[in-house]
Short mmCIF file of C-alpha atoms in Angstrom, two decimals:
data_model
loop_
_atom_site.label_atom_id
_atom_site.label_comp_id
_atom_site.label_asym_id
_atom_site.label_seq_id
_atom_site.Cartn_x
_atom_site.Cartn_y
_atom_site.Cartn_z
CA UNK W 1 169.90 89.89 10.22
CA UNK W 2 168.45 92.26 7.63
CA UNK W 3 164.67 91.89 7.39
CA UNK W 4 162.89 92.56 4.12
CA UNK W 5 160.01 94.99 4.48
CA UNK W 6 157.87 92.95 2.08
CA UNK W 7 158.40 89.58 3.73
CA UNK W 8 155.26 87.37 3.77
CA UNK W 9 153.39 87.34 7.07
CA UNK W 10 151.78 84.26 8.63
CA UNK W 11 149.85 83.69 11.81
CA UNK W 12 151.63 80.37 12.37
CA UNK W 13 154.80 78.92 10.87
CA UNK W 14 155.51 75.25 11.59
CA UNK W 15 159.06 73.99 11.11
CA UNK W 16 159.27 70.26 10.38
CA UNK W 17 156.79 68.05 8.54
CA UNK W 18 157.00 64.85 10.54
CA UNK W 19 154.23 63.28 12.66
CA UNK W 20 153.94 66.38 14.88
CA UNK W 21 154.34 69.00 12.15
CA UNK W 22 151.76 67.58 9.75
CA UNK W 23 149.13 67.62 12.47
CA UNK W 24 150.17 70.99 13.94
CA UNK W 25 149.96 72.75 10.59
CA UNK W 26 146.64 71.12 9.71
CA UNK W 27 145.11 72.03 13.07
CA UNK W 28 146.31 75.63 12.91
CA UNK W 29 145.02 76.09 9.38
CA UNK W 30 141.66 74.45 10.12
CA UNK W 31 141.29 76.89 13.02
CA UNK W 32 141.58 79.78 10.59
CA UNK W 33 145.25 80.69 11.01
CA UNK W 34 147.28 81.60 7.95
CA UNK W 35 149.80 78.78 8.20
CA UNK W 36 153.07 77.81 6.54
CA UNK W 37 154.66 74.36 6.96
CA UNK W 38 158.40 74.18 6.22
CA UNK W 39 160.00 70.78 5.57
CA UNK W 40 163.69 70.08 4.93
CA UNK W 41 163.10 67.10 2.62
CA UNK W 42 160.81 66.53 -0.34
CA UNK W 43 158.22 64.49 1.53
CA UNK W 44 156.01 64.79 4.60
CA UNK W 45 155.96 62.08 7.22
CA UNK W 46 159.43 62.19 8.75
CA UNK W 47 159.86 59.05 10.82
CA UNK W 48 156.92 57.37 9.10
CA UNK W 49 158.17 57.85 5.55
CA UNK W 50 161.79 59.01 5.38
CA UNK W 51 162.92 56.72 8.21
CA UNK W 52 160.77 53.77 7.18
CA UNK W 53 159.08 53.39 10.57
CA UNK W 54 155.72 53.02 8.84
CA UNK W 55 153.88 51.64 11.84
CA UNK W 56 152.76 54.58 14.02
CA UNK W 57 151.37 54.01 17.50
CA UNK W 58 150.08 53.81 20.07
CA UNK W 59 146.59 55.27 19.76
CA UNK W 60 144.88 52.96 22.25
CA UNK W 61 145.40 52.18 25.93
CA UNK W 62 143.80 49.24 27.68
CA UNK W 63 141.36 48.74 24.80
CA UNK W 64 140.25 52.39 24.71
CA UNK W 65 141.31 55.06 22.23
CA UNK W 66 143.31 57.83 23.91
CA UNK W 67 144.85 59.53 20.85
CA UNK W 68 142.58 60.47 17.96
CA UNK W 69 142.00 63.68 16.02
CA UNK W 70 143.92 64.71 12.92
CA UNK W 71 146.75 62.17 13.25
CA UNK W 72 144.25 59.33 13.55
CA UNK W 73 142.39 60.73 10.55
CA UNK W 74 145.56 60.56 8.44
CA UNK W 75 146.64 57.11 9.59
CA UNK W 76 143.27 55.48 9.10
CA UNK W 77 142.86 57.13 5.68
CA UNK W 78 146.22 55.66 4.64
CA UNK W 79 145.14 52.18 5.76
CA UNK W 80 141.82 52.49 3.95
CA UNK W 81 143.31 53.85 0.69
CA UNK W 82 145.87 51.03 0.52
CA UNK W 83 143.34 48.30 1.32
CA UNK W 84 144.89 47.46 4.67
CA UNK W 85 143.35 46.54 7.99
CA UNK W 86 143.57 48.05 11.45
CA UNK W 87 144.77 45.85 14.33
CA UNK W 88 142.19 44.39 16.69
CA UNK W 89 142.65 46.81 19.56
CA UNK W 90 140.52 44.67 21.85
CA UNK W 91 143.39 42.15 22.04
CA UNK W 92 145.57 44.52 24.07
CA UNK W 93 145.93 41.96 26.90
CA UNK W 94 146.87 39.16 24.50
CA UNK W 95 149.59 40.64 22.28
CA UNK W 96 152.76 42.73 22.85
CA UNK W 97 152.29 46.47 22.53
CA UNK W 98 154.03 46.75 19.16
CA UNK W 99 151.41 44.51 17.56
CA UNK W 100 148.91 47.34 18.08
CA UNK W 101 150.91 49.78 15.98
CA UNK W 102 149.29 50.50 12.63
CA UNK W 103 151.02 49.48 9.40
CA UNK W 104 150.69 52.12 6.68
CA UNK W 105 151.92 52.27 3.11
CA UNK W 106 154.56 55.00 3.13
CA UNK W 107 153.87 56.24 -0.41
CA UNK W 108 150.12 56.50 0.13
CA UNK W 109 150.66 58.08 3.54
CA UNK W 110 152.96 60.78 2.13
CA UNK W 111 150.51 61.68 -0.65
CA UNK W 112 147.60 61.83 1.79
CA UNK W 113 149.65 64.05 4.11
CA UNK W 114 150.06 66.54 1.24
CA UNK W 115 146.29 66.49 0.69
CA UNK W 116 145.60 66.91 4.41
CA UNK W 117 147.84 69.95 4.90
CA UNK W 118 146.93 71.69 1.66
CA UNK W 119 143.25 70.84 2.05
CA UNK W 120 143.26 72.59 5.41
CA UNK W 121 144.45 75.76 3.68
CA UNK W 122 148.08 75.74 4.85
CA UNK W 123 150.99 76.52 2.54
CA UNK W 124 153.69 73.93 2.17
CA UNK W 125 157.32 74.51 1.32
CA UNK W 126 159.64 71.53 0.73
CA UNK W 127 163.45 71.43 0.45
CA UNK W 128 163.70 74.33 2.87
CA UNK W 129 165.54 74.77 6.15
CA UNK W 130 165.25 77.34 8.90
CA UNK W 131 168.44 79.42 8.75
CA UNK W 132 167.90 81.98 11.54
CA UNK W 133 165.23 83.44 13.80
CA UNK W 134 164.69 86.68 15.68
CA UNK W 135 161.78 87.79 17.84
CA UNK W 136 161.21 91.50 17.49
CA UNK W 137 158.13 93.68 17.76
CA UNK W 138 155.98 90.77 18.96
CA UNK W 139 156.72 88.93 15.71
CA UNK W 140 159.09 86.13 14.71
CA UNK W 141 161.31 87.10 11.79
CA UNK W 142 162.49 83.92 10.10
CA UNK W 143 165.18 83.42 7.50
CA UNK W 144 164.55 80.35 5.33
CA UNK W 145 167.12 78.64 3.11
CA UNK W 146 165.81 77.06 -0.09
CA UNK W 147 167.38 75.89 -3.32
CA UNK W 148 167.07 79.44 -4.65
CA UNK W 149 168.83 80.97 -1.64
CA UNK W 150 167.64 82.86 1.43
CA UNK W 151 164.20 84.36 1.94
CA UNK W 152 162.36 85.93 4.87
CA UNK W 153 158.92 85.40 6.40
CA UNK W 154 157.21 86.63 9.56
CA UNK W 155 155.16 84.62 12.02
CA UNK W 156 153.01 85.62 14.95
CA UNK W 157 153.64 82.18 16.47
CA UNK W 158 156.47 79.76 15.71
CA UNK W 159 155.96 75.99 16.12
CA UNK W 160 159.09 73.82 16.35
CA UNK W 161 158.31 70.30 15.14
CA UNK W 162 161.85 69.46 14.02
CA UNK W 163 162.21 66.76 16.67
CA UNK W 164 165.60 68.26 17.49
CA UNK W 165 164.46 71.68 18.74
CA UNK W 166 166.32 73.39 15.89
CA UNK W 167 164.19 76.55 16.05
CA UNK W 168 164.56 76.69 19.83
CA UNK W 169 168.33 76.41 19.48
CA UNK W 170 168.46 79.15 16.83
CA UNK W 171 166.45 81.35 19.18
CA UNK W 172 169.26 81.01 21.72
CA UNK W 173 167.20 79.11 24.29
CA UNK W 174 168.75 76.32 26.38
CA UNK W 175 168.50 72.62 25.57
CA UNK W 176 169.21 69.44 27.50
CA UNK W 177 171.72 67.16 25.80
CA UNK W 178 172.73 63.89 27.48
CA UNK W 179 176.17 62.36 27.02
CA UNK W 180 174.56 58.98 26.29
CA UNK W 181 171.84 58.82 23.65
CA UNK W 182 169.80 55.99 22.27
CA UNK W 183 171.17 54.47 19.05
CA UNK W 184 169.57 55.07 15.69
CA UNK W 185 168.35 52.50 13.18
CA UNK W 186 168.49 52.26 9.40
CA UNK W 187 165.31 50.39 8.47
CA UNK W 188 165.71 47.89 5.63
CA UNK W 189 163.90 45.06 3.90
CA UNK W 190 166.01 42.05 2.96
CA UNK W 191 165.51 38.92 0.87
CA UNK W 192 167.22 36.18 -1.13
CA UNK W 193 167.21 33.44 1.50
CA UNK W 194 165.12 30.69 3.08
CA UNK W 195 165.36 30.95 6.86
CA UNK W 196 164.40 27.30 7.31
CA UNK W 197 167.44 26.14 5.33
CA UNK W 198 170.02 28.11 7.31
CA UNK W 199 172.27 26.85 10.09
CA UNK W 200 171.38 29.63 12.49
CA UNK W 201 173.68 28.45 15.28
CA UNK W 202 176.63 28.56 12.89
CA UNK W 203 175.64 32.05 11.76
CA UNK W 204 175.53 33.29 15.35
CA UNK W 205 178.99 31.83 16.00
CA UNK W 206 180.35 33.38 12.79
CA UNK W 207 178.99 36.78 13.80
CA UNK W 208 180.66 36.67 17.22
CA UNK W 209 183.92 35.74 15.54
CA UNK W 210 183.54 38.65 13.10
CA UNK W 211 182.96 41.00 16.04
CA UNK W 212 186.14 39.70 17.72
CA UNK W 213 188.03 40.17 14.45
CA UNK W 214 186.74 43.74 14.10
CA UNK W 215 184.99 43.24 10.75
CA UNK W 216 181.54 43.64 12.39
CA UNK W 217 180.27 45.70 15.30
CA UNK W 218 178.12 44.05 17.95
CA UNK W 219 175.51 46.75 17.33
CA UNK W 220 175.17 45.88 13.63
CA UNK W 221 172.60 43.26 14.60
CA UNK W 222 170.81 44.83 17.56
CA UNK W 223 168.92 42.04 19.34
CA UNK W 224 170.35 41.11 22.75
CA UNK W 225 170.03 37.37 22.05
CA UNK W 226 170.50 35.56 18.73
CA UNK W 227 170.96 38.84 16.87
CA UNK W 228 171.61 37.37 13.42
CA UNK W 229 168.59 35.10 13.65
CA UNK W 230 166.43 38.02 14.71
CA UNK W 231 167.63 40.20 11.82
CA UNK W 232 167.03 37.48 9.24
CA UNK W 233 163.65 36.51 10.67
CA UNK W 234 162.51 40.15 10.56
CA UNK W 235 163.81 40.49 7.00
CA UNK W 236 165.88 43.43 8.19
CA UNK W 237 163.27 45.85 9.45
CA UNK W 238 164.00 47.70 12.67
CA UNK W 239 166.76 45.28 13.70
CA UNK W 240 170.07 47.12 13.64
CA UNK W 241 171.61 49.80 15.82
CA UNK W 242 173.77 52.76 14.82
CA UNK W 243 175.64 53.93 17.90
CA UNK W 244 177.59 57.03 18.90
CA UNK W 245 175.54 59.49 16.87
CA UNK W 246 173.91 62.88 17.42
CA UNK W 247 171.16 63.69 14.96
CA UNK W 248 170.44 67.21 16.21
CA UNK W 249 172.86 68.97 13.82
CA UNK W 250 173.67 68.61 10.15
CA UNK W 251 177.21 67.52 11.01
CA UNK W 252 175.91 64.94 13.47
CA UNK W 253 173.17 63.76 11.13
CA UNK W 254 175.74 63.37 8.35
CA UNK W 255 177.80 61.16 10.64
CA UNK W 256 174.68 59.12 11.44
CA UNK W 257 173.84 58.55 7.75
CA UNK W 258 177.40 57.56 6.88
CA UNK W 259 177.66 55.25 9.89
CA UNK W 260 174.30 53.63 9.12
CA UNK W 261 175.17 52.84 5.53
CA UNK W 262 178.61 51.59 6.55
CA UNK W 263 176.91 49.21 9.01
CA UNK W 264 174.56 48.00 6.27
CA UNK W 265 177.51 47.34 3.97
CA UNK W 266 179.21 45.30 6.71
CA UNK W 267 176.01 43.28 7.09
CA UNK W 268 175.78 42.62 3.35
CA UNK W 269 179.42 41.54 3.11
CA UNK W 270 179.18 39.34 6.19
CA UNK W 271 175.94 37.58 5.30
CA UNK W 272 176.74 36.98 1.62
CA UNK W 273 179.90 35.18 2.72
CA UNK W 274 177.94 32.70 4.87
CA UNK W 275 176.65 29.30 3.70
CA UNK W 276 173.12 29.55 2.30
CA UNK W 277 173.23 33.33 2.01
CA UNK W 278 175.08 33.92 -1.24
CA UNK W 279 171.91 35.43 -2.71
CA UNK W 280 171.24 37.71 0.27
CA UNK W 281 170.15 41.15 -0.88
CA UNK W 282 168.82 44.45 0.41
CA UNK W 283 165.51 45.09 -1.33
CA UNK W 284 164.75 48.43 0.28
CA UNK W 285 166.55 50.94 2.50
CA UNK W 286 164.97 53.91 4.26
CA UNK W 287 166.04 57.28 2.91
CA UNK W 288 167.41 58.35 6.28
CA UNK W 289 168.72 56.76 9.46
CA UNK W 290 166.00 56.87 12.10
CA UNK W 291 166.94 58.89 15.19
CA UNK W 292 165.45 58.04 18.59
CA UNK W 293 166.95 60.71 20.83
CA UNK W 294 168.77 64.01 20.46
CA UNK W 295 167.84 66.91 22.76
CA UNK W 296 164.92 68.16 24.81
CA UNK W 297 163.90 71.70 25.61
CA UNK W 298 164.09 73.32 29.03
CA UNK W 299 160.37 73.76 29.39
CA UNK W 300 158.10 75.44 31.86
CA UNK W 301 157.14 71.94 33.02
CA UNK W 302 159.29 68.80 32.99
CA UNK W 303 157.64 65.41 32.66
CA UNK W 304 159.51 62.95 34.85
CA UNK W 305 159.44 59.17 34.89
CA UNK W 306 157.27 59.29 38.02
CA UNK W 307 154.85 61.67 36.31
CA UNK W 308 154.62 59.48 33.24
CA UNK W 309 154.27 56.05 34.82
CA UNK W 310 151.92 57.49 37.45
CA UNK W 311 149.57 58.87 34.80
CA UNK W 312 149.75 62.36 36.25
CA UNK W 313 147.05 64.77 35.10
CA UNK W 314 148.25 68.37 35.05
CA UNK W 315 146.14 71.54 35.27
CA UNK W 316 147.24 72.28 31.71
CA UNK W 317 147.16 68.73 30.30
CA UNK W 318 146.49 69.03 26.57
CA UNK W 319 146.85 65.47 25.26
CA UNK W 320 147.53 61.86 26.12
CA UNK W 321 150.57 59.73 25.46
CA UNK W 322 150.68 55.97 25.74
CA UNK W 323 153.75 53.78 25.30
CA UNK W 324 155.98 51.74 27.63
CA UNK W 325 159.30 53.12 28.78
CA UNK W 326 161.47 52.13 25.81
CA UNK W 327 165.19 52.85 26.14
CA UNK W 328 167.45 51.26 23.53
CA UNK W 329 170.89 50.60 25.02
CA UNK W 330 173.85 51.51 22.79
CA UNK W 331 175.86 48.34 23.44
CA UNK W 332 174.68 44.75 23.53
CA UNK W 333 171.32 45.24 21.86
CA UNK W 334 169.31 45.37 25.07
CA UNK W 335 166.08 47.36 25.17
CA UNK W 336 164.88 48.57 28.55
CA UNK W 337 161.12 48.09 28.14
CA UNK W 338 158.87 48.76 31.13
CA UNK W 339 155.13 48.46 30.50
CA UNK W 340 152.82 50.85 32.30
CA UNK W 341 150.62 49.59 35.10
CA UNK W 342 147.13 48.56 33.99
CA UNK W 343 144.81 51.55 33.72
CA UNK W 344 147.56 54.19 33.62
CA UNK W 345 147.24 56.71 30.78
CA UNK W 346 149.88 59.49 30.92
CA UNK W 347 149.15 63.07 29.87
CA UNK W 348 151.35 65.83 28.47
CA UNK W 349 151.03 69.37 29.90
CA UNK W 350 151.19 72.48 27.75
CA UNK W 351 154.09 73.63 29.92
CA UNK W 352 156.24 70.78 28.58
CA UNK W 353 155.79 72.23 25.08
CA UNK W 354 156.74 75.80 26.03
CA UNK W 355 160.45 76.67 26.20
CA UNK W 356 161.15 78.55 29.41
CA UNK W 357 161.44 82.33 28.95
CA UNK W 358 160.26 82.13 25.34
CA UNK W 359 157.75 84.31 23.49
CA UNK W 360 155.14 82.83 21.14
CA UNK W 361 157.17 79.67 20.60
CA UNK W 362 155.87 76.14 21.13
CA UNK W 363 157.35 72.71 20.38
CA UNK W 364 155.78 69.34 19.71
CA UNK W 365 157.28 65.87 19.42
CA UNK W 366 160.22 64.11 20.95
CA UNK W 367 162.02 67.31 22.02
CA UNK W 368 159.27 68.19 24.53
CA UNK W 369 160.53 68.67 28.07
CA UNK W 370 160.99 65.44 29.99
CA UNK W 371 163.64 63.25 31.54
CA UNK W 372 165.26 60.49 29.46
CA UNK W 373 162.96 57.73 30.67
CA UNK W 374 159.73 59.63 30.15
CA UNK W 375 161.03 60.90 26.80
CA UNK W 376 161.73 57.33 25.67
CA UNK W 377 157.98 56.72 25.87
CA UNK W 378 156.40 59.95 24.68
CA UNK W 379 158.79 60.30 21.71
CA UNK W 380 156.72 57.88 19.57
CA UNK W 381 154.59 58.85 16.59
CA UNK W 382 151.04 58.81 17.97
CA UNK W 383 152.14 60.86 20.97
CA UNK W 384 153.95 63.30 18.66
CA UNK W 385 150.74 63.66 16.66
CA UNK W 386 148.72 64.43 19.77
CA UNK W 387 151.29 67.01 20.89
CA UNK W 388 151.30 68.45 17.38
CA UNK W 389 147.55 68.96 17.40
CA UNK W 390 147.75 70.64 20.80
CA UNK W 391 150.57 72.91 19.60
CA UNK W 392 148.67 73.83 16.43
CA UNK W 393 145.56 74.63 18.44
CA UNK W 394 147.23 76.86 21.01
CA UNK W 395 149.28 78.57 18.27
CA UNK W 396 146.16 79.44 16.28
CA UNK W 397 144.34 80.75 19.35
CA UNK W 398 147.31 82.83 20.50
CA UNK W 399 147.74 84.32 17.03
CA UNK W 400 144.04 85.11 16.75
CA UNK W 401 143.77 86.83 20.11
CA UNK W 402 147.24 88.39 20.31
CA UNK W 403 148.13 86.38 23.41
CA UNK W 404 151.20 84.64 24.71
CA UNK W 405 150.74 80.88 24.46
CA UNK W 406 150.67 80.44 28.22
CA UNK W 407 147.87 83.03 28.43
CA UNK W 408 145.46 81.09 26.21
CA UNK W 409 142.71 79.66 28.45
CA UNK W 410 143.02 75.89 28.76
CA UNK W 411 139.27 75.51 28.25
CA UNK W 412 139.57 77.24 24.87
CA UNK W 413 142.39 74.89 23.86
CA UNK W 414 140.39 71.84 24.92
CA UNK W 415 137.29 73.06 23.07
CA UNK W 416 139.18 73.60 19.81
CA UNK W 417 140.89 70.22 20.07
CA UNK W 418 137.60 68.46 20.73
CA UNK W 419 136.00 70.14 17.70
CA UNK W 420 138.68 68.54 15.56
CA UNK W 421 138.33 65.06 16.98
CA UNK W 422 141.10 64.95 19.57
CA UNK W 423 140.71 63.01 22.79
CA UNK W 424 141.07 65.69 25.44
CA UNK W 425 142.34 64.71 28.93
CA UNK W 426 139.79 65.08 31.67
CA UNK W 427 141.27 67.48 34.20
CA UNK W 428 139.53 67.04 37.58
CA UNK W 429 138.26 70.25 39.14
CA UNK W 430 140.61 69.80 42.10
CA UNK W 431 143.60 69.60 39.71
CA UNK W 432 142.43 72.49 37.54
CA UNK W 433 142.13 74.69 40.60
CA UNK W 434 145.61 73.83 41.86
#
């Protein structure tokens, strides 16, 4: 790769402007690092905006806030600006966990994310992909691909917030890819019907017959029981599955988008042919198919199911995560949901964000190092935000002091995070000394 001698130089370059990347770039820039955020689409937010999952969580555990900081700042600003209301987090023992996720207006959220990143002093480049990377002379040389063609930049520290470890892969570092992956979902909003006037039993029978005839897939309506009823009651929403996809590559993501829209077309054709549903319509469709699982890095530390459900505190714990084990099963619509034991609050170690044998490279989000069951919990948006803030903090400190990420003192990381509102895990002295 030919490197231009006049390529712009940054302390920190963040690839990916989803829940993790927004927060990582903001934290790095607020800490004084010259920061660039690169996003493949024309909008920040990722899962929250492009995928239509506009209900980030979970920020609270057992009635107490465990994820705060920059992500919380953005989410609560979006609620306030749109005139919404936060859930009553004190009802944690009365409602299912998903009722404590926070509904945000996607348009307002995206605009506020722009303000947040730019207000921190970071640069923002949309419609741009990472084409290639090379680490040479203690600097990352990055080739970016925009509408105008290829360009080069340098970074002291590279932060991979793609969700799919794209930068890690381009750097030639190993990834873990399972043969079975959770299905995706194309989030929609539907209308044109009165649920109370429908013969729901007949609709369920008609769907099973359509599956037998091959005109519908069982996964098109994802609920394990009464799938059509569930889809109609939710007005679409997060109620379909797209199976057999791999969103970690452009080829795989293309297949996911095509498969998702084909499934939606099957749903439209099926439902409009049923009694009482001739006016069924799709009022809104997310811009992209939401992806739950692709790859994880081979990190210096691997978070296992036992670590997660046991609430393990590591010597280098940098943030909390809180969500039940949440594995969507490709066939049959089942979701393997296992709530955590009362009082358990998992933590994420810095080592799970550092690709093994890497130099000045850190990840944040669902591609952090963990087994499938732990990953199914810490992949969610609030946890990605907390990892993003930790990644942005350690990246800024490493760039400032000329250190490898693993050499940055954990106390310095915790202090910077706390100054910017994050809830920092309490590492007992006996653990810290281990």
